[in-house]
Coordinates of N, CA and C in Angstrom, one line a residue:
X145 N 64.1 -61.2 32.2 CA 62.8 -61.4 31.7 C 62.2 -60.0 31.4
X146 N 61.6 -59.8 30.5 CA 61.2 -58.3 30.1 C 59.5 -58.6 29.6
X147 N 59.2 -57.7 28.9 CA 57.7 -57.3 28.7 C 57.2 -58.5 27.1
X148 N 58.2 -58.5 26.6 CA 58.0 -59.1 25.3 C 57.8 -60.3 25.9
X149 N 58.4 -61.1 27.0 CA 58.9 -62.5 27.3 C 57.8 -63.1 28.3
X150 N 56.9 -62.9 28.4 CA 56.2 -63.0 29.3 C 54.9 -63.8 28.8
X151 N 54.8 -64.1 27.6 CA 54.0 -64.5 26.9 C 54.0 -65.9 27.3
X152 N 52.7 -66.8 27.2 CA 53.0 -67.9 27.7 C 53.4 -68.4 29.0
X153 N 53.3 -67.0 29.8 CA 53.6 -67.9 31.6 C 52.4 -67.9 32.0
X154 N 52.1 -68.2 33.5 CA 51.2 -68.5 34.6 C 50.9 -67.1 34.9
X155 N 49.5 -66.8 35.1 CA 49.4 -65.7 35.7 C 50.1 -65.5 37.2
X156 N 50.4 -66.3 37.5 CA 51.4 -65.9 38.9 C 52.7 -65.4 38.8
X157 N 53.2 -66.0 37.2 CA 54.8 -65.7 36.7 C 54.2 -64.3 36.4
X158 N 53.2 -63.8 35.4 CA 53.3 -62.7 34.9 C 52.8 -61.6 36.2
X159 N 52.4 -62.0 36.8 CA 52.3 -61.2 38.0 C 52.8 -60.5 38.9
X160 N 54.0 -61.3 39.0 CA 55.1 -61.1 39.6 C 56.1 -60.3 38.6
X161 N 55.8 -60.6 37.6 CA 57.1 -59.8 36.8 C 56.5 -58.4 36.6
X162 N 54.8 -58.3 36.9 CA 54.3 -56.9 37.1 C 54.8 -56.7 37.8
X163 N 54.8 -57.0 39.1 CA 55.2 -56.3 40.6 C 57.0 -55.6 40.3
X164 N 57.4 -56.6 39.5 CA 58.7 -55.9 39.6 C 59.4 -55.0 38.7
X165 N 58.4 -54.5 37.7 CA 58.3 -53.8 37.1 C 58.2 -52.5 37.4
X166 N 57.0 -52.6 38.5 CA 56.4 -51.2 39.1 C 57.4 -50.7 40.1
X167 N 57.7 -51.9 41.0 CA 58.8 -51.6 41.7 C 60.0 -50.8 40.9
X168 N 60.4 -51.0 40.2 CA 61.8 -50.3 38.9 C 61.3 -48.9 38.2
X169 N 59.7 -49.0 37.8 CA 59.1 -47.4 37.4 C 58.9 -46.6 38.5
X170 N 58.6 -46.9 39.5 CA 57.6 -46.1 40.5 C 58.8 -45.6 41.2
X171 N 59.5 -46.5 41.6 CA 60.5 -46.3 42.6 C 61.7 -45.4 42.6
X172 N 61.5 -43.9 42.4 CA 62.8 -43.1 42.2 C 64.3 -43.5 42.6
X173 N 65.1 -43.7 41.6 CA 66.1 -44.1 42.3 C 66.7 -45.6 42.1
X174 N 65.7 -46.5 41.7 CA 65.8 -47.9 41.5 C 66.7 -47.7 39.8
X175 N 67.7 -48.3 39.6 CA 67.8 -48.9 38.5 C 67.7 -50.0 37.8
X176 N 67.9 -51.1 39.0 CA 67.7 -52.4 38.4 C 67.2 -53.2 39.6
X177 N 66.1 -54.4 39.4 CA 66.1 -55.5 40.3 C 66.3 -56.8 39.8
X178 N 66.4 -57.6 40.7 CA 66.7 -59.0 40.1 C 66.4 -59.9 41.1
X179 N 65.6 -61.2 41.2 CA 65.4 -61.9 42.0 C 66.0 -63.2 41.8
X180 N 66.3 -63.7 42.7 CA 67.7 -64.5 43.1 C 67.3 -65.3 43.5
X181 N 66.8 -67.2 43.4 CA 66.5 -68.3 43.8 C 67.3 -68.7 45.2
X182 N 66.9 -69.5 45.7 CA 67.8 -69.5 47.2 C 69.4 -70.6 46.3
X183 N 69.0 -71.2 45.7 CA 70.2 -71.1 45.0 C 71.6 -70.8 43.5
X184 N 71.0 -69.2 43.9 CA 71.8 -68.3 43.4 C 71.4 -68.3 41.8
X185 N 70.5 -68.6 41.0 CA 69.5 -68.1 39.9 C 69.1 -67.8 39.8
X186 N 69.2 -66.8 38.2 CA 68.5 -65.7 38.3 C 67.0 -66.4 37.9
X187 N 65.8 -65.4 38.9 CA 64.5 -66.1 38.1 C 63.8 -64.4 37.4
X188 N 63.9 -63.5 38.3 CA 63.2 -62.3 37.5 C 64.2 -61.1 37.4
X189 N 64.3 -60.2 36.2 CA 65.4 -59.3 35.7 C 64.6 -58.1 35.6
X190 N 64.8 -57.1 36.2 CA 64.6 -55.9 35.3 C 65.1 -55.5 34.4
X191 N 66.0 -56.0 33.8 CA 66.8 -55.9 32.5 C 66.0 -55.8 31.5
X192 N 66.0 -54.5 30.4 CA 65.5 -54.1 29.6 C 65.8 -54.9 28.1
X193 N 65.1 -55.1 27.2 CA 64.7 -55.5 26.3 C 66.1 -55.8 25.6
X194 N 66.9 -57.0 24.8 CA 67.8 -56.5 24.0 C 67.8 -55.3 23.2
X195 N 69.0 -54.8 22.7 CA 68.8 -53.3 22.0 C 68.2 -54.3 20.3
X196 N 68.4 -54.8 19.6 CA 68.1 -55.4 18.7 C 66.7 -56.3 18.3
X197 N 65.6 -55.9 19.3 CA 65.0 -56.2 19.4 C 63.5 -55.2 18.8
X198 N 62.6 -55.9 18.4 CA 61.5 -54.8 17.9 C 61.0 -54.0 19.6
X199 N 60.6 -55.1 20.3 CA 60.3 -54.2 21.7 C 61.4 -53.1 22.4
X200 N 62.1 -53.5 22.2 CA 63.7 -52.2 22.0 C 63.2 -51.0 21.9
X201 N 62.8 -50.4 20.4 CA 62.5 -49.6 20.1 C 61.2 -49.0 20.7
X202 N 60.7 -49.8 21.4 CA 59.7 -48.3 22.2 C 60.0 -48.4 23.8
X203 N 60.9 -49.4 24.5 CA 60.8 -49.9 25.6 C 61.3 -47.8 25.9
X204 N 61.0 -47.9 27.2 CA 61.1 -46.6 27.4 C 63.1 -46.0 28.1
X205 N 63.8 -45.4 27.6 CA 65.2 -45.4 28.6 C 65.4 -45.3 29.8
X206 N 65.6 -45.8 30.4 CA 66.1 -45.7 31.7 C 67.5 -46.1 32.5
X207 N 67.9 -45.5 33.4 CA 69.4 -46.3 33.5 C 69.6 -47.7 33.8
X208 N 70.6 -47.5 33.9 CA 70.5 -49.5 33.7 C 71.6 -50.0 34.9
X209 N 71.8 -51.0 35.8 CA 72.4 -51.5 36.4 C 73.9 -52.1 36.3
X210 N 74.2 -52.5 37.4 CA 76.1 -52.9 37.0 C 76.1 -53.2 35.7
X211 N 77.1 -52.3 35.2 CA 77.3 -53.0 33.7 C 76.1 -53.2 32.7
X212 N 75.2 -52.8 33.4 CA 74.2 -53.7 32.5 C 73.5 -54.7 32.4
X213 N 74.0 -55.6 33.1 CA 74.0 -56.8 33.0 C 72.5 -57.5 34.3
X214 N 71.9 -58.2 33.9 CA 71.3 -59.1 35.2 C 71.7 -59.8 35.9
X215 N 72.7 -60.5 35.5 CA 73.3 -61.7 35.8 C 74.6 -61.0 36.7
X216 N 75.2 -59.8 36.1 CA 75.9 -58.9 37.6 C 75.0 -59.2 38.5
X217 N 73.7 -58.2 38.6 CA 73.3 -57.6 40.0 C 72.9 -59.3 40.5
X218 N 72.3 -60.5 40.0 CA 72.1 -61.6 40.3 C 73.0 -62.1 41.1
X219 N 74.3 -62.4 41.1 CA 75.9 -62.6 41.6 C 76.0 -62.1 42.7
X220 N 76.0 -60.8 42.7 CA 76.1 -59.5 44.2 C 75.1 -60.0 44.8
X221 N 73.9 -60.3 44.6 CA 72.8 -60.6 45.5 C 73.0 -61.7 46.2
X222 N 73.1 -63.0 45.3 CA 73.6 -64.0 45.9 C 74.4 -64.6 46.6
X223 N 75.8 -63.5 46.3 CA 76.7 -63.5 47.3 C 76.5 -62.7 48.4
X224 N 76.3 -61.8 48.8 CA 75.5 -60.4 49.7 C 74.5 -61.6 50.6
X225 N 73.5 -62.5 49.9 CA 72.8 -63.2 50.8 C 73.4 -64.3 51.5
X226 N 73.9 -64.9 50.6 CA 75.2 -66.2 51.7 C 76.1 -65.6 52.4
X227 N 76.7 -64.2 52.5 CA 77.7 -63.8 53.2 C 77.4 -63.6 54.5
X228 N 75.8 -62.9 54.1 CA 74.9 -62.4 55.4 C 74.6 -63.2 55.9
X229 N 74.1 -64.3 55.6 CA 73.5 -65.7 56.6 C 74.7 -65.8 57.0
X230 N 75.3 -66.7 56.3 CA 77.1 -66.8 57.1 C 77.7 -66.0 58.5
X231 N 77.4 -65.0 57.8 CA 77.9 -64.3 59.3 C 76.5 -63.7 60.6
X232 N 75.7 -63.8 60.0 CA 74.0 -64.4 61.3 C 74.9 -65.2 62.0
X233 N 74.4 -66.3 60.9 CA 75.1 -68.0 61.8 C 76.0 -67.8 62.9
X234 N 77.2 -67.5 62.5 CA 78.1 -67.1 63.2 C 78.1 -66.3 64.9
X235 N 77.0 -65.3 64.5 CA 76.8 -64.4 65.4 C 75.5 -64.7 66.4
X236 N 74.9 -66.0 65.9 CA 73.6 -66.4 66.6 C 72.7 -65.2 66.1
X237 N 72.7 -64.1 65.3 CA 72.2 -63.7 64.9 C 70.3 -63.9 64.6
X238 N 69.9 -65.0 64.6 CA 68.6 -65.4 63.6 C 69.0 -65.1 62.3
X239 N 67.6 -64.9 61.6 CA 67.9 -64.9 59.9 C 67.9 -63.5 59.6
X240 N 68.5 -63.2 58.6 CA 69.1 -62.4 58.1 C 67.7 -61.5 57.2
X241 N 67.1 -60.7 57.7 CA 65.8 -60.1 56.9 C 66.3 -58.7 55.4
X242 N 67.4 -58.1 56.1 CA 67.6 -57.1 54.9 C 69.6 -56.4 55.2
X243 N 69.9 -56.7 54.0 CA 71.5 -56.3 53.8 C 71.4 -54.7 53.0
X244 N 72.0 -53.8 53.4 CA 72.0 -52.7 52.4 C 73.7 -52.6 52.5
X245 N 74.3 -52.1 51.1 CA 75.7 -52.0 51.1 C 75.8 -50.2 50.1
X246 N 76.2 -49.3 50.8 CA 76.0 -47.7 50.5 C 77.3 -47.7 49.8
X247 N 77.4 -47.1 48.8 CA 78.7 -47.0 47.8 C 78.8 -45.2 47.6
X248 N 79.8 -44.8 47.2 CA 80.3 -43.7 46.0 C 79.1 -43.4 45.5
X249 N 79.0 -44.4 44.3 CA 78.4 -43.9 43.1 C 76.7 -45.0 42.8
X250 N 76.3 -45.1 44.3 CA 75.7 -46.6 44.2 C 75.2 -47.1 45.3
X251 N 73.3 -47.8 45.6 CA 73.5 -48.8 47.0 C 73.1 -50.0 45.9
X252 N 73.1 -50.5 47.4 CA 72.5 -52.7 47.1 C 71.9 -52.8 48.1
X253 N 70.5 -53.3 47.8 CA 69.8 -53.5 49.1 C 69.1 -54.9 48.7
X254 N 69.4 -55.4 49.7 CA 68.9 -57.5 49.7 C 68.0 -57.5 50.3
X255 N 67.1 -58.2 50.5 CA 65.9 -58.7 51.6 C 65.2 -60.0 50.6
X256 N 65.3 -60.8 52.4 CA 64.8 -61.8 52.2 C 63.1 -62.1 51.8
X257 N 63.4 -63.5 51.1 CA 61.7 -63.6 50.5 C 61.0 -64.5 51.2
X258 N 60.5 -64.7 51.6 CA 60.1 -66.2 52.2 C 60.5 -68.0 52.0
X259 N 60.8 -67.8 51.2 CA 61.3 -69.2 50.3 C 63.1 -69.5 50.3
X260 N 63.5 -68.6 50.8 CA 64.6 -68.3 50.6 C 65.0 -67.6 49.4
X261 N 64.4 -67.1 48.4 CA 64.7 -66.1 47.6 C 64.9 -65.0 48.5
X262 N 65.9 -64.5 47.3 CA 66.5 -62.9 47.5 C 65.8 -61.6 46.4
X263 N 65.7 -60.4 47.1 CA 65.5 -59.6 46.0 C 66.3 -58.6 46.7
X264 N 67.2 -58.3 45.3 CA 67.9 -57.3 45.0 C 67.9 -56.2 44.0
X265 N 68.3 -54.8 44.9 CA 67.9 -53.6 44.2 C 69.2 -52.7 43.7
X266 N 69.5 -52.4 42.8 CA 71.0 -51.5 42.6 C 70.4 -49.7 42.1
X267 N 70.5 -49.1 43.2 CA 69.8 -47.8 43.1 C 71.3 -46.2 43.0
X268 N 70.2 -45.2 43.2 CA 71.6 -44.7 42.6 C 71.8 -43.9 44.0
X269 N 73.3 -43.3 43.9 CA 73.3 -43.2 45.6 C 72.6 -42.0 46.5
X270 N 72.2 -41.0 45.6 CA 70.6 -40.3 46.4 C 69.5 -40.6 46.8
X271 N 69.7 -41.7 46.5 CA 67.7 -42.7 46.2 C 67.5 -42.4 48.1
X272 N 66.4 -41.8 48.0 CA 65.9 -42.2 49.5 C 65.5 -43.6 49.8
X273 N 66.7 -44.1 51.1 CA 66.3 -45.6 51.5 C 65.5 -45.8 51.9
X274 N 64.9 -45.2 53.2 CA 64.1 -45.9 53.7 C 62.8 -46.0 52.2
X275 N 62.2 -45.4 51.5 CA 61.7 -45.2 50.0 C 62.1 -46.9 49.6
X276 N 62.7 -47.0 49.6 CA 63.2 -48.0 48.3 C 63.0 -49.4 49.4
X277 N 64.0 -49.5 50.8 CA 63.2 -50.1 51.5 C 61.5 -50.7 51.6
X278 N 60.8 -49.7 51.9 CA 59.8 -50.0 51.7 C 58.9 -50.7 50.5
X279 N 59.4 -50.2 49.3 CA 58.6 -50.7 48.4 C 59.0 -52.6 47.8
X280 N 60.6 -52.6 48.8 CA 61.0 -53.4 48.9 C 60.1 -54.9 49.8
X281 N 60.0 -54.0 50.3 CA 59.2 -54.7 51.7 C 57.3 -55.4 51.3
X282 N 57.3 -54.1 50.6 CA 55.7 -54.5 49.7 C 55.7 -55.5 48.8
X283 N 56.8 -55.6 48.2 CA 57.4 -56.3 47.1 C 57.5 -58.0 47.8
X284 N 57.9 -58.4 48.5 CA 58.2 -59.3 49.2 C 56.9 -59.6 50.2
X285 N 56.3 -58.9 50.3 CA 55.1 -59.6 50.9 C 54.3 -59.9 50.0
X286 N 53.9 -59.3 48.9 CA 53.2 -59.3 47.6 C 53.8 -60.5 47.0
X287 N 54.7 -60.8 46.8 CA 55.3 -62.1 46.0 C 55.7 -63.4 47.0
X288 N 55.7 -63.3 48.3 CA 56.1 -64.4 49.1 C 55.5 -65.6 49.0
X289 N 54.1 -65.4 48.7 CA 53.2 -66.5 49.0 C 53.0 -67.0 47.2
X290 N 53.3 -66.2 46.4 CA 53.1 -66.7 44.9 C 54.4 -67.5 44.6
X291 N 55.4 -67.2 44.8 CA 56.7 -67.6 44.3 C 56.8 -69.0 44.4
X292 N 55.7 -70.1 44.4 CA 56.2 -71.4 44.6 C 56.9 -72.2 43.6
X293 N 57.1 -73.6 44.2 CA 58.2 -74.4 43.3 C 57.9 -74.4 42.4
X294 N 56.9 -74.9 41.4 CA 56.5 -74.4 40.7 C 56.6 -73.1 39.6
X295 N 56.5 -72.1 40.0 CA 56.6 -70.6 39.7 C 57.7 -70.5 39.6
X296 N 58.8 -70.8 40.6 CA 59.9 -71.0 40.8 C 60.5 -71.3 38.7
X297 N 60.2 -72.4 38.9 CA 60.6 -73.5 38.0 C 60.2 -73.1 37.0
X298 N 59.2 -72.2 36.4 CA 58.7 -71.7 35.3 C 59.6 -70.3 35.1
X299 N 60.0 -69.8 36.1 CA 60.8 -68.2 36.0 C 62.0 -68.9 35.8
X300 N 62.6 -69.7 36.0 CA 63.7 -70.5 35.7 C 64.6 -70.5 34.1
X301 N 63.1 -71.2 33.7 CA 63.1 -72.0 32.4 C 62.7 -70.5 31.2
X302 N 62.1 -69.9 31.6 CA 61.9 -68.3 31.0 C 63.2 -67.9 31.0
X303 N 63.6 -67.6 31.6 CA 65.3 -66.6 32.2 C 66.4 -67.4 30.9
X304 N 66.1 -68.9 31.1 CA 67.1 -69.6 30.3 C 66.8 -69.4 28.8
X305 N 65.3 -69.2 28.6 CA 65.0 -69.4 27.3 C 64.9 -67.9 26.6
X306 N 65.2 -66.8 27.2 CA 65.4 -65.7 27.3 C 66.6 -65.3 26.1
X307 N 66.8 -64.9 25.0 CA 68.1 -64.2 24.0 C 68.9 -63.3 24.8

């Protein structure tokens, strides 16, 4: 979902797609987020504008996530969040509040939403964590209580209807 696409939601959809916006500008380091339904769809993308698009041409550059893609970092997230409950479970652990995975060239940081949504962040691998944590953390308190079925179901049908 991008800036052009937003037309016609709920102020709670467009709200939220503020929040994750700010989160992706503000946040040094962030390349891409993506919020992940508790079953494993994508509902909000930081993914920038198609290149062939009139909003294209002024969206501002910035780097861009695995491949590029939303529906990558959407996947990783999803899987990263079942793997981690999985292995809680296992461990008697309780629930699973935040996964970070540190790479080479790259992190992934998961945290749970209240709903069972996921949000996932693909930053670059200097990004100060605890940083990106945090705004993570804002991010999920700020949207926990909006994200309902509902909302849900409208970020759904946006994402699909999306070029």
């Amino acid at each position: 979902m991008n800036a052009s696409s937003t037309y016609g939601l709920s102020s709670q959809a467009r709200n939220l797609q503020w929040l994750l916006t700010d989160l992706v500008e503000e946040v040094p380091g962030v390349n891409s987020v993506a919020v992940v339904s508790s079953d494993g769809l994508l509902l909000l993308s930081s993914d920038p504008v198609a290149p062939d698009t009139p909003a294209a041409a002024s969206a501002p550059a910035r780097p861009r996530g695995p491949r590029g893609a939303s529906a990558d970092l959407a996947t990783i997230v999803s899987g990263l969040g079942s793997l981690t409950t999985g292995a809680a479970a296992l461990m008697d652990g309780g629930s699973v509040k935040q996964t970070m995975v540190a790479m080479e060239h790259g992190s992934v940081f998961v945290m749970s939403i209240s709903d069972g949504s996921l949000l996932g962040v693909y930053a670059t691998p200097d990004c100060d964590m605890s940083v990106v944590a945090y705004h993570m953390a804002l991010f999920v308190g700020r949207a926990g209580h909006v994200l309902t079925p509902e909302v849900r179901s409208e970020l759904r049908q946006s994402m699909e209807n999306t070029p």
